[in-house]
Coordinates of C-alpha atoms in Angstrom, one line a residue:
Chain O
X1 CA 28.0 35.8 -2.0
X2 CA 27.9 39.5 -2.7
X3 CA 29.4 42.5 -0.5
X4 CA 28.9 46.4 -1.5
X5 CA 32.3 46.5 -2.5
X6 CA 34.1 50.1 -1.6
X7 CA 33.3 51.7 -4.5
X8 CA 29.1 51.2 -4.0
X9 CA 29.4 48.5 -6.4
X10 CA 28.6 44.7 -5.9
X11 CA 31.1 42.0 -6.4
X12 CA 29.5 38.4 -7.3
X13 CA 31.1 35.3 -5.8
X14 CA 28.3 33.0 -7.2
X15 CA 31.1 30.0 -7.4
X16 CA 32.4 29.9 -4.3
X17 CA 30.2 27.6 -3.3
X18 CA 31.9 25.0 -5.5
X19 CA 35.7 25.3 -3.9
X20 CA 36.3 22.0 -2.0
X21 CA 38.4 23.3 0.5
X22 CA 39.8 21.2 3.8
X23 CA 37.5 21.3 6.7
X24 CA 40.1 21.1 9.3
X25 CA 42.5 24.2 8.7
X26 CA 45.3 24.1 6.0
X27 CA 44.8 24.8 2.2
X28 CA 46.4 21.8 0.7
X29 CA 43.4 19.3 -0.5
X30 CA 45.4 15.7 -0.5
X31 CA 43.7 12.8 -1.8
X32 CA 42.9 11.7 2.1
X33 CA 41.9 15.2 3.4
X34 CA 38.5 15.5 5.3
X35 CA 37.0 18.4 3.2
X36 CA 33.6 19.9 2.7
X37 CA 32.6 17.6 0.1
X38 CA 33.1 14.7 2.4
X39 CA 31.4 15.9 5.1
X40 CA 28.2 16.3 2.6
X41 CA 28.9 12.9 1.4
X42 CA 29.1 11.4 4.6
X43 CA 26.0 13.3 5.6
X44 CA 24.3 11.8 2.4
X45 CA 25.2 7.9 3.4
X46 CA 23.8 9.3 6.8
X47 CA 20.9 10.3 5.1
X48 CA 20.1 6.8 3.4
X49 CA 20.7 4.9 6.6
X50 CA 18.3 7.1 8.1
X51 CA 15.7 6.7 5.3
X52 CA 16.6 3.0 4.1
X53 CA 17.6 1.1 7.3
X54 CA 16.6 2.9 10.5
X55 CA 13.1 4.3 8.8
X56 CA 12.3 0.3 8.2
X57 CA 14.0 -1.0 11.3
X58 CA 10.3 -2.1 12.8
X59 CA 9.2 -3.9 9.4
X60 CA 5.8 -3.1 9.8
X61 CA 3.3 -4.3 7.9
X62 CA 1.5 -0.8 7.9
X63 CA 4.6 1.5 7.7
X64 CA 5.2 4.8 9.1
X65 CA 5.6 7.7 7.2
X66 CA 9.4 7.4 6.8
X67 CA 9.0 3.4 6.3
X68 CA 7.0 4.3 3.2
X69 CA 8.6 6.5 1.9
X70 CA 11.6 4.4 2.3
X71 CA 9.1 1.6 0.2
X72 CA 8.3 4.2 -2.6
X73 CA 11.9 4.6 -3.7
X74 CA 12.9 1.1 -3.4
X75 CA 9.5 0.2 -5.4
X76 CA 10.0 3.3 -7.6
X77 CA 13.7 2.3 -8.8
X78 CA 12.8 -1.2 -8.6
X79 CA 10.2 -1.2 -11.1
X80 CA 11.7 1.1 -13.4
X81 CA 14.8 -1.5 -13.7
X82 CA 12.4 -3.9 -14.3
X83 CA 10.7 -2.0 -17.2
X84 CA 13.2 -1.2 -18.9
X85 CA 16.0 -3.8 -18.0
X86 CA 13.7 -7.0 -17.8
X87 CA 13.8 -9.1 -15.0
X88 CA 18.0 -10.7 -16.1
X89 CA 18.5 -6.6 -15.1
X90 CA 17.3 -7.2 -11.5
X91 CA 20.4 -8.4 -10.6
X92 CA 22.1 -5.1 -11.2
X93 CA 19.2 -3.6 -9.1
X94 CA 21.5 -3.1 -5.7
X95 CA 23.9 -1.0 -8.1
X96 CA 21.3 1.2 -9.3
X97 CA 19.3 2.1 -6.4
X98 CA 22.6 3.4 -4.6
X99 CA 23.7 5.6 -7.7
X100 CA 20.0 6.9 -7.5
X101 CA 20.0 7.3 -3.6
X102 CA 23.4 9.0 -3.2
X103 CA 22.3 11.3 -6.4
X104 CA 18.9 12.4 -5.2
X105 CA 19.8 12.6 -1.4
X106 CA 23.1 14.9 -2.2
X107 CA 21.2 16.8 -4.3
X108 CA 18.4 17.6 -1.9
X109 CA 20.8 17.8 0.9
X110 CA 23.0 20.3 -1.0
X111 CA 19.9 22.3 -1.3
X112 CA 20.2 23.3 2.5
X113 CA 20.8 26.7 3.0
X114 CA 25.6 26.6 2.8
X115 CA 25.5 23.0 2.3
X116 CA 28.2 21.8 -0.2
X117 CA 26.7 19.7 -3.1
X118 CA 29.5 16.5 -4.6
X119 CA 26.8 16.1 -7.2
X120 CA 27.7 20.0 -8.7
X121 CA 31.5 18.6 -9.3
X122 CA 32.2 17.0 -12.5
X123 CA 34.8 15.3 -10.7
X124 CA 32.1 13.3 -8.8
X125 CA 29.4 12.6 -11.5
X126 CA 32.0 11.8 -14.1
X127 CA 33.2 9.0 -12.0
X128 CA 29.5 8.3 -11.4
X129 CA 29.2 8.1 -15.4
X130 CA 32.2 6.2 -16.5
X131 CA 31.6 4.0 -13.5
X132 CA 28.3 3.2 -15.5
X133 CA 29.9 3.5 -18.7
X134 CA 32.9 0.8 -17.7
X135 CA 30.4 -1.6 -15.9
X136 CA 27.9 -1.6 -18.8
X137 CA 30.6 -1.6 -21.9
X138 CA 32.7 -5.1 -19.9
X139 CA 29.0 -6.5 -19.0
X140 CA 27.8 -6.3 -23.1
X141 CA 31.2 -8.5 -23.8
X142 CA 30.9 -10.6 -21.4
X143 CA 27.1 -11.2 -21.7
X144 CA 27.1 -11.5 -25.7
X145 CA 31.0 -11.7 -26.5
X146 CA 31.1 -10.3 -30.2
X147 CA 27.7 -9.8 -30.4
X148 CA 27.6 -6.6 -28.6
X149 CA 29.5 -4.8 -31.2
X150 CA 26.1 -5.7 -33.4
X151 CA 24.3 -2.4 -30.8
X152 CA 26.3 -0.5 -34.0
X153 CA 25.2 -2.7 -36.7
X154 CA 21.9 -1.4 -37.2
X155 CA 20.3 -4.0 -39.1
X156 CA 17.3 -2.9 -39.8
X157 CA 18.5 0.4 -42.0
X158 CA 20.0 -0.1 -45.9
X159 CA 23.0 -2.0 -46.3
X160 CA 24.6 0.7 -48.0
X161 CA 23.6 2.9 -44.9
X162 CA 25.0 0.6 -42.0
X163 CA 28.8 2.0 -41.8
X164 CA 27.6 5.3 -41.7
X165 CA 25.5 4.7 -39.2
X166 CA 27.7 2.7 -37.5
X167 CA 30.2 5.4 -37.1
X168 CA 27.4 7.6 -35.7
X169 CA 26.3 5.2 -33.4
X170 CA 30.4 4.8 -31.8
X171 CA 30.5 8.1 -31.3
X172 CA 26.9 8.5 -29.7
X173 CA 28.1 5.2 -27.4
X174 CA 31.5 7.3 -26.4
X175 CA 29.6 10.7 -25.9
X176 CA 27.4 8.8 -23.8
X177 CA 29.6 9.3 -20.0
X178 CA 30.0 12.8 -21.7
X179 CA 26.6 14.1 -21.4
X180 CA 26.2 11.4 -18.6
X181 CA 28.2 13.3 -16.0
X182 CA 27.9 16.9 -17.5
X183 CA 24.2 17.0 -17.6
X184 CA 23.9 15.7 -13.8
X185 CA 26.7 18.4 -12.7
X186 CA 25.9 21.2 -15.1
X187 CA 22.1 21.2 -13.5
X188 CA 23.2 21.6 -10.0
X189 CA 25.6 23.8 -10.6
X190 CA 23.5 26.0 -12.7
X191 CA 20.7 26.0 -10.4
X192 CA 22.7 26.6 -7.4
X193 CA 24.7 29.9 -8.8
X194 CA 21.8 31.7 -10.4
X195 CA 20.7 31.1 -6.5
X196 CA 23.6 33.1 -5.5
X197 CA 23.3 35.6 -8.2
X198 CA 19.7 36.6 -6.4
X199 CA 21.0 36.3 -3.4
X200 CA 23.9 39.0 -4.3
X201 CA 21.2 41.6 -5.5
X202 CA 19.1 41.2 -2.1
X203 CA 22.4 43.1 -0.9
X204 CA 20.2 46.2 -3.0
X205 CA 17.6 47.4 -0.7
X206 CA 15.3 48.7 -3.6
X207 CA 15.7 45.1 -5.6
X208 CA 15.6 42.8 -2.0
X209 CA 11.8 42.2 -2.4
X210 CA 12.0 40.9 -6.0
X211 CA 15.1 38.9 -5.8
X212 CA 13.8 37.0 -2.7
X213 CA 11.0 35.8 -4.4
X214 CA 12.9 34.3 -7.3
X215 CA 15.5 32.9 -4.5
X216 CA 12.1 31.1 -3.9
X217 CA 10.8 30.5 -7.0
X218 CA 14.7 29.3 -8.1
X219 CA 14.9 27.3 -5.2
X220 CA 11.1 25.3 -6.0
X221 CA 12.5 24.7 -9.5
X222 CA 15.4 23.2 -7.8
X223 CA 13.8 20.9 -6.1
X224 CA 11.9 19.6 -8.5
X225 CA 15.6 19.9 -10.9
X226 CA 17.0 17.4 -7.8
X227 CA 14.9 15.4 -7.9
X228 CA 14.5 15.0 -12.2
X229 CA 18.2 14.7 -12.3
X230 CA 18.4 12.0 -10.2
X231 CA 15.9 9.9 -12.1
X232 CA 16.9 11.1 -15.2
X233 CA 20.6 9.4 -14.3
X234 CA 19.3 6.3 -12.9
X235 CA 17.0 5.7 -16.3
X236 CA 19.8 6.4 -18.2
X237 CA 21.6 3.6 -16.3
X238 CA 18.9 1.4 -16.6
X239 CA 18.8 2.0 -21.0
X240 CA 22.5 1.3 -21.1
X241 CA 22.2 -1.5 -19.2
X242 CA 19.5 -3.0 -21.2
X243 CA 21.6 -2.3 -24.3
X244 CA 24.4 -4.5 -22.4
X245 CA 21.9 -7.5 -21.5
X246 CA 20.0 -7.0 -25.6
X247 CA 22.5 -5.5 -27.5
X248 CA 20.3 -6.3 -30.8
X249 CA 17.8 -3.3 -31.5
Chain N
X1 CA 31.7 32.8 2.1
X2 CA 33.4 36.0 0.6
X3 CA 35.7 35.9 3.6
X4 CA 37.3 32.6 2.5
X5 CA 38.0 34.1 -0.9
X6 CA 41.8 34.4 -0.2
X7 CA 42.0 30.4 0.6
X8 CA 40.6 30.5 -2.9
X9 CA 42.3 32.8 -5.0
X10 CA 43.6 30.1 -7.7
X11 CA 40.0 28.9 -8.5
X12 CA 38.6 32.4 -8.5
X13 CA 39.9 32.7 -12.0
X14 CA 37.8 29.9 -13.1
X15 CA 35.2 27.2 -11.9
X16 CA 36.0 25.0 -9.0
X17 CA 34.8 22.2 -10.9
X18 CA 37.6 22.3 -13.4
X19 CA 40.1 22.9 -10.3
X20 CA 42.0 19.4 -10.8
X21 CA 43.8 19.3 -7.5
X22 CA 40.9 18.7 -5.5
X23 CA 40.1 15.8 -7.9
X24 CA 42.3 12.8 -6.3
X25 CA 40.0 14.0 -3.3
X26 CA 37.0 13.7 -4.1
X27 CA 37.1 10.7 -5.8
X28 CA 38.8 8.9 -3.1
X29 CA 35.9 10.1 -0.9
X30 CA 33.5 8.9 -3.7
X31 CA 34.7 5.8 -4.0
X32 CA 34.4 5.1 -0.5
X33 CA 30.9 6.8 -0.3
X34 CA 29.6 4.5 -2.9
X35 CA 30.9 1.5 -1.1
X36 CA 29.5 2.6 1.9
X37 CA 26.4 2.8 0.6
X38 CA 26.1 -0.5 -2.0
X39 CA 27.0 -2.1 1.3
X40 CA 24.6 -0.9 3.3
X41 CA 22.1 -1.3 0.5
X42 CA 22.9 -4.7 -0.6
X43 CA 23.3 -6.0 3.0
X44 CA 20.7 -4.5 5.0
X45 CA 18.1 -2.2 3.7
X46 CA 17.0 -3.9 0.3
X47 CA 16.5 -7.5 2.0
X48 CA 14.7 -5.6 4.7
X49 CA 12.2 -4.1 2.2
X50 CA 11.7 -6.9 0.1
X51 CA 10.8 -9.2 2.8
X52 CA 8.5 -6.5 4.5
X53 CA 7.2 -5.9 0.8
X54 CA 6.4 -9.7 0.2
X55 CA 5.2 -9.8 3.7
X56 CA 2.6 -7.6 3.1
X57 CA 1.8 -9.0 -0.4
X58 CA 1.2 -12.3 1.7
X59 CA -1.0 -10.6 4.3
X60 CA -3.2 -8.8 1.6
X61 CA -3.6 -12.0 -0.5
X62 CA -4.3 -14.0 2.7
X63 CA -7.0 -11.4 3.8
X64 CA -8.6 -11.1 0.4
X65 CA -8.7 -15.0 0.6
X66 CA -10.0 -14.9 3.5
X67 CA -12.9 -12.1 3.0
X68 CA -13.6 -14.4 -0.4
X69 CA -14.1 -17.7 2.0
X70 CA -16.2 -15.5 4.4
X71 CA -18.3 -14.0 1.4
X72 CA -19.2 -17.8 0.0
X73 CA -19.9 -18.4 3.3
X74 CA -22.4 -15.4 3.5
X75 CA -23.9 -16.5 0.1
X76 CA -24.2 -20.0 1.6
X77 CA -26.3 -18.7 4.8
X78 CA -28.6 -16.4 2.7
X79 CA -29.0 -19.2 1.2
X80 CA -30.0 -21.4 3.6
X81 CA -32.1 -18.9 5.4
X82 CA -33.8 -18.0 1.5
X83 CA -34.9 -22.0 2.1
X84 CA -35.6 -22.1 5.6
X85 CA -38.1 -19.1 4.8
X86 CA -39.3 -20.3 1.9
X87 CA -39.9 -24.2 3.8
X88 CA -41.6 -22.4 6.6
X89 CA -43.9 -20.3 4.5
X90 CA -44.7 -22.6 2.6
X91 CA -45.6 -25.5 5.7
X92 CA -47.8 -22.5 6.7
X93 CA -49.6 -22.8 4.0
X94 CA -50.6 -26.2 4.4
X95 CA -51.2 -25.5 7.8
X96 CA -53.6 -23.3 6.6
X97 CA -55.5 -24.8 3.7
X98 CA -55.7 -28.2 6.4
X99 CA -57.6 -25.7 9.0
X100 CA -59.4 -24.3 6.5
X101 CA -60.8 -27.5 5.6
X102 CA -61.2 -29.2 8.6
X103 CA -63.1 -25.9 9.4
X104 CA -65.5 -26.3 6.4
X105 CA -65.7 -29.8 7.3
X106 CA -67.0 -28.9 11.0
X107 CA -69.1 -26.1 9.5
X108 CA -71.0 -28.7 7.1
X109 CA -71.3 -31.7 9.5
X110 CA -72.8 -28.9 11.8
X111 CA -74.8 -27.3 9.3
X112 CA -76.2 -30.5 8.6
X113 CA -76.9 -31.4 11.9
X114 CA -78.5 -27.9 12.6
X115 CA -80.7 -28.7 9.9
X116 CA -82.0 -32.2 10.4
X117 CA -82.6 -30.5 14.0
X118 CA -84.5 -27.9 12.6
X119 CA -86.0 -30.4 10.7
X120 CA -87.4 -32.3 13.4
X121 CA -88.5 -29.3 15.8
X122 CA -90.4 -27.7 12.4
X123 CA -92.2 -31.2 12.1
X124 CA -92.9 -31.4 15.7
X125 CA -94.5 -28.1 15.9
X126 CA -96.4 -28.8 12.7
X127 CA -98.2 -31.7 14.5
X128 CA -98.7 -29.1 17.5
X129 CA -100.0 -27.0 15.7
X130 CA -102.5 -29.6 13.2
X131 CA -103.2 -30.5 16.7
X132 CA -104.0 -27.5 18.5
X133 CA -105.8 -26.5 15.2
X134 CA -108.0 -30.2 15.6
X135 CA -108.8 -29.3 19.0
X136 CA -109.6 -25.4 18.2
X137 CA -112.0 -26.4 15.5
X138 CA -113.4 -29.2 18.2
X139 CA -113.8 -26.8 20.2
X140 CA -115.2 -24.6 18.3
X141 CA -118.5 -27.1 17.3
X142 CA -118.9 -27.7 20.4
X143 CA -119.3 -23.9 21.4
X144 CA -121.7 -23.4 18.6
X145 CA -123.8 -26.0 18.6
X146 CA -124.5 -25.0 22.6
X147 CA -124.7 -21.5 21.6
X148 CA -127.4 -22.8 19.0
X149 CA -129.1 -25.0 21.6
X150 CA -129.5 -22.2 23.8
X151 CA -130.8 -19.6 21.6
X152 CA -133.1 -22.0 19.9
X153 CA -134.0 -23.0 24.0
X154 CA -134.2 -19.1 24.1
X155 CA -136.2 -18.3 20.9
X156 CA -138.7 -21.4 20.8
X157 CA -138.7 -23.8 23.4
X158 CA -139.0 -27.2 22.8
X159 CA -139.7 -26.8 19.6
X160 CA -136.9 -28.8 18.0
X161 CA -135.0 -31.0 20.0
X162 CA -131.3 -30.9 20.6
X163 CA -130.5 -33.9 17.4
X164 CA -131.4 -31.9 14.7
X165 CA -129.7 -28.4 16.2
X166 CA -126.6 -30.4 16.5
X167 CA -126.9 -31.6 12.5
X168 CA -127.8 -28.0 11.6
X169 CA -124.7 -26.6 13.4
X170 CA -122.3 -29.3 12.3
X171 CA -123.8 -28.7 8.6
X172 CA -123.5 -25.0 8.4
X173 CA -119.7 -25.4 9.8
X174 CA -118.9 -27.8 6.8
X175 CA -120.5 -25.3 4.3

């Protein structure tokens, strides 16, 4: 937020936004405090239910609207796990769709006007990441034992090539719950703080006009940045997990 | 928002995000989120869809069986009726040529009849007529040779006799 500060000048809070603070009085944020951030992820598990179990309650054959598209993202995430995953992926189909649905329903529900977003918080998507990261490294070992290390072994390049490439490829595979979680947080926050920037100069009476139609023209892009960030996560998933189940290139 | 800013005066330095008390936090809440929701997922909404998405596959496969079935069975009734048409037209035909025939038949046995009538009446009449002609001619003699009789009577009485008018008459009608 902005406020003509005394001078005439404007002060820029565009990261307030962000501070998880309690949401019943007191400072302190302990690990068990009920605080913004949980009330938009409980508000997101309300969201599913809503979308996912009480939007297909009546099973109909020819759905409602919200039945549908309740069908579209189970068909949507379904099929791409198949694609890229094959069908031994569809077993880890459950854990994908609900990264996907509490990434794309947080993100569009922190696009309400003073809504919190988790997804903006490294702290969230990095747990999101390594979560993936974890699951998929302990499923290529278990799946192909020693084989998995052969995903650095790239067999098809020079011999003389292979350890260099092989160093390349550990690092990639470490970087990977890197640019996982930053890429996923570093959106959302982005888009929501140059947001805010507009919003500060609508305090301007001459500039209002023209920074409310970028609010609206940030705010479009946004939702279109939701909704690529959430897929862009859950396909990401679904490559690493394919390395896991065919570790050979 | 700005109001709050003194509850937030340690993160205003820097981003929220990187504020690492509040971490414990949310990932606690996380954690429990993601729970939440695989369970929900995994117990209740993906079963749901899949059944209702099978179901439907089911339905649609039965109907498009069913509208195949129902299109041989067209086929097979266009058929049928094709031959049913094609049987009737072509019994009308023969229906036809027979009543045509029988008709010519009728027409010649009557033409033939008609003509051995006519025939008959034309030979009839013929005699009438050779008849009526005999009797004319008859006739005729006898009106000239009494004509004769009396203008020879007339002219020169008893000068010929009667015989010899009657062989003058009867000679000059020959001639």
């Amino acid at each position: 937020m902005a406020e003509p500060a005394e001078d005439g000048g404007l002060v820029f809070h565009p990261m307030d936004q962000f501070i998880v603070k309690p949401l019943f009085g007191g400072t302190e944020v302990g690990m068990f405090t009920i605080t913004n951030s949980t009330l938009w992820m409980a508000i997101t598990v309300l969201c599913i239910i809503g979308l996912l179990v009480l939007g297909t309650r009546r099973r109909q054959i020819i759905p409602t609207r919200m039945q549908s598209i309740g069908e579209l993202a189970y068909g949507f995430i379904y099929k791409m796990v198949e694609d890229v995953t094959g069908k031994e992926g569809l077993k880890y189909f459950p854990y994908i769709m609900t990264l996907f649905m509490f990434i794309v329903c947080a993100n569009f529900a922190g696009l309400l006007p003073t809504a919190f977003t988790p997804t903006s918080h490294i702290a969230v998507t990095g747990v999101l990441a390594m979560g993936v990261f974890l699951t998929v490294t302990v499923l290529g070992f278990v799946k192909n034992g020693a084989g998995f290390l052969g995903l650095f072994w790239v067999s098809s390049a020079p011999l003389a090539l292979r350890p260099v490439l092989a160093i390349i490829e550990i690092i990639s595979y470490f970087v990977r719950p890197v640019s996982h979680s930053i890429r996923l947080a570093g959106n959302m926050m982005a888009g929501h703080a140059v947001i805010k920037v507009f919003a500060g100069f609508a305090a301007i009476t001459a500039i209002a006009p023209l920074s409310i139609l970028a609010i609206t023209a940030m705010y479009g892009l946004e939702i279109l940045v939701s909704f690529i960030q959430a897929y862009v996560f859950t396909i990401l998933t679904c490559v690493y997990l394919k390395d896991a189940l065919h570790p050979h290139h | 928002m700005a109001t709050e800013t003194h509850g937030g005066e340690a993160e205003s330095a820097g981003m929220p995000q990187l504020d690492f008390s509040t971490f414990d936090n949310q990932i606690f809440w996380l954690v429990v989120t993601l729970v939440v929701i695989y369970f929900i997922l995994s117990r209740i909404a993906l079963p749901r869809i899949a059944s209702v998405l099978s179901e439907r596959q089911g339905t649609i496969t039965n109907d498009i069986a069913a509208a195949e079935d129902l299109k041989q069975r067209a086929v097979a009734a266009e058929e049928a009726y094709d031959k049913a048409l094609a049987d009737a037209r072509s019994e009308a035909n023969k229906i036809v040529a027979d009543a045509k025939a029988e008709i010519q038949s009728d027409l010649e046995k009557a033409m033939a009849e008609a003509d051995a009538e006519i025939a008959a009446k034309s030979a009839e009449s013929e005699k009438a007529i050779a008849e009526i002609r005999e009797s004319a001619k008859d006739n005729a003699a006898e009106v000239a040779r009494d004509i004769a009789k009396d203008i020879v009577a007339a002219i020169a009485p008893g000068s010929i006799d009667a015989k010899s008018v009657t062989a003058a008459v009867n000679a000059k009608m020959k001639g």
